[in-house]
Short mmCIF file of C-alpha atoms in Angstrom, two decimals:
data_model
loop_
_atom_site.label_atom_id
_atom_site.label_comp_id
_atom_site.label_asym_id
_atom_site.label_seq_id
_atom_site.Cartn_x
_atom_site.Cartn_y
_atom_site.Cartn_z
CA MET A 1 6.70 107.82 53.33
CA GLY A 2 9.26 109.75 51.30
CA TYR A 3 11.78 106.87 51.60
CA ILE A 4 9.18 104.55 50.34
CA TYR A 5 8.80 106.74 47.20
CA ILE A 6 12.66 106.57 46.62
CA LEU A 7 12.58 102.89 47.22
CA GLY A 8 9.74 102.51 44.68
CA THR A 9 11.64 104.53 42.21
CA ILE A 10 14.68 102.33 42.65
CA ILE A 11 12.76 99.01 42.55
CA PHE A 12 10.88 99.95 39.28
CA THR A 13 14.06 101.32 37.64
CA VAL A 14 16.08 98.19 38.31
CA TYR A 15 13.22 95.86 37.22
CA GLY A 16 12.86 97.79 34.07
CA GLN A 17 16.51 97.60 33.20
CA LEU A 18 16.84 93.90 33.97
CA MET A 19 13.65 93.02 32.08
CA LEU A 20 14.90 94.92 28.94
CA LYS A 21 18.40 93.25 29.13
CA TRP A 22 16.82 89.80 29.55
CA ARG A 23 14.31 89.98 26.89
CA ILE A 24 16.44 91.91 24.26
CA SER A 25 19.19 89.42 24.61
CA LYS A 26 16.86 86.81 23.39
CA TYR A 27 16.34 88.65 20.03
CA GLY A 28 20.03 88.96 19.15
CA SER A 29 21.99 91.91 17.83
CA LEU A 30 20.56 94.96 16.14
CA PRO A 31 20.61 94.48 12.32
CA GLU A 32 22.64 96.66 9.94
CA GLY A 33 20.12 98.12 7.48
CA LEU A 34 18.01 101.10 8.60
CA MET A 35 14.64 99.44 7.82
CA ASP A 36 15.76 96.23 9.39
CA LYS A 37 16.82 98.27 12.59
CA PHE A 38 13.25 99.89 12.64
CA LEU A 39 11.39 96.59 12.25
CA PHE A 40 13.76 94.84 14.78
CA LEU A 41 12.98 97.60 17.31
CA PHE A 42 9.30 97.49 16.58
CA LYS A 43 9.19 93.73 17.14
CA LEU A 44 10.99 94.38 20.55
CA LEU A 45 8.16 96.78 21.48
CA LEU A 46 5.54 94.08 20.87
CA ASP A 47 7.20 91.83 23.40
CA PRO A 48 4.97 92.01 26.50
CA LEU A 49 7.84 91.75 28.93
CA ILE A 50 9.85 94.46 27.19
CA PHE A 51 6.66 96.49 27.28
CA SER A 52 6.56 95.85 31.00
CA GLY A 53 9.94 97.30 31.33
CA PHE A 54 8.81 100.56 29.76
CA VAL A 55 5.74 100.61 31.96
CA SER A 56 8.11 100.01 34.92
CA ALA A 57 10.14 103.13 33.91
CA PHE A 58 6.86 105.09 33.84
CA VAL A 59 5.89 103.86 37.27
CA ALA A 60 9.32 104.73 38.55
CA SER A 61 8.75 108.27 37.29
CA ILE A 62 5.60 108.52 39.22
CA PHE A 63 7.33 107.40 42.38
CA TRP A 64 10.03 109.88 41.70
CA MET A 65 7.59 112.68 41.33
CA ALA A 66 6.09 111.77 44.70
CA ALA A 67 9.64 111.57 46.27
CA MET A 68 10.18 115.15 44.94
CA THR A 69 7.37 116.38 47.01
CA LYS A 70 9.06 115.11 50.30
CA PHE A 71 12.72 115.79 49.71
CA ASN A 72 15.36 118.22 48.05
CA ILE A 73 16.55 116.68 44.76
CA SER A 74 20.12 117.12 46.16
CA PHE A 75 19.23 114.79 48.97
CA ALA A 76 17.14 112.20 47.17
CA TYR A 77 19.03 111.93 43.95
CA PRO A 78 22.16 110.22 45.35
CA PHE A 79 19.88 107.37 46.45
CA MET A 80 19.19 106.63 42.75
CA SER A 81 22.86 105.37 42.63
CA LEU A 82 21.60 102.32 44.57
CA SER A 83 20.10 101.10 41.33
CA TYR A 84 23.54 100.83 39.81
CA VAL A 85 24.48 98.47 42.74
CA LEU A 86 21.41 96.45 42.46
CA VAL A 87 21.54 96.13 38.70
CA PHE A 88 25.16 95.00 38.97
CA MET A 89 24.31 92.41 41.58
CA PHE A 90 21.38 91.08 39.67
CA SER A 91 23.40 91.07 36.40
CA VAL A 92 25.93 88.91 38.04
CA TYR A 93 23.41 86.52 39.45
CA LEU A 94 20.80 86.39 36.56
CA PHE A 95 22.99 86.92 33.51
CA LYS A 96 26.42 85.67 34.85
CA GLU A 97 28.04 88.93 33.98
CA PRO A 98 31.75 89.14 35.09
CA VAL A 99 32.74 90.48 38.51
CA THR A 100 35.95 92.52 38.29
CA ALA A 101 37.88 94.22 41.01
CA TYR A 102 37.20 97.64 39.26
CA LYS A 103 33.62 97.11 39.22
CA VAL A 104 33.52 96.16 42.82
CA ILE A 105 35.76 99.24 43.82
CA GLY A 106 33.63 101.55 41.73
CA LEU A 107 30.44 100.29 43.39
CA ALA A 108 32.04 100.57 46.79
CA PHE A 109 32.74 104.30 45.97
CA VAL A 110 29.07 104.77 44.89
CA VAL A 111 27.86 103.33 48.25
CA VAL A 112 30.30 105.48 50.28
CA GLY A 113 29.16 108.37 48.21
CA ILE A 114 25.53 107.65 49.08
CA ILE A 115 26.35 107.39 52.70
CA ILE A 116 28.31 110.67 52.90
CA SER A 117 25.77 112.61 50.75
CA SER A 118 22.75 111.31 52.79
CA ARG A 119 24.46 112.37 56.08
CA SER A 120 25.53 115.79 54.91
CA MET A 121 22.01 116.65 53.43
CA THR A 122 19.91 115.89 56.51
#
């Protein structure tokens, strides 16, 4: 069951990040003036899908607390790096973000690190 908690943490984290990026990009850039920034950010918070991203982050935290009851943090935390990989893959597919050799190599290192750390901690 512990791995389900880690998976839930990753899924809700990735959803929250992607939802925030998708919806915030619909509103444009942050204004220059201090009051304009405040009003802009408040307007963002009123967007139901942006709010769902914040709720998703909260749910991810609940899953993470459950995972912490099952694993040492030094074992579980490297799995959170999978969220980097998933956000990258979805950002390429959903937002048409560029794929570069440096990004792919970096993500490969992340995956190798997850494999190594998960084997050495069990």
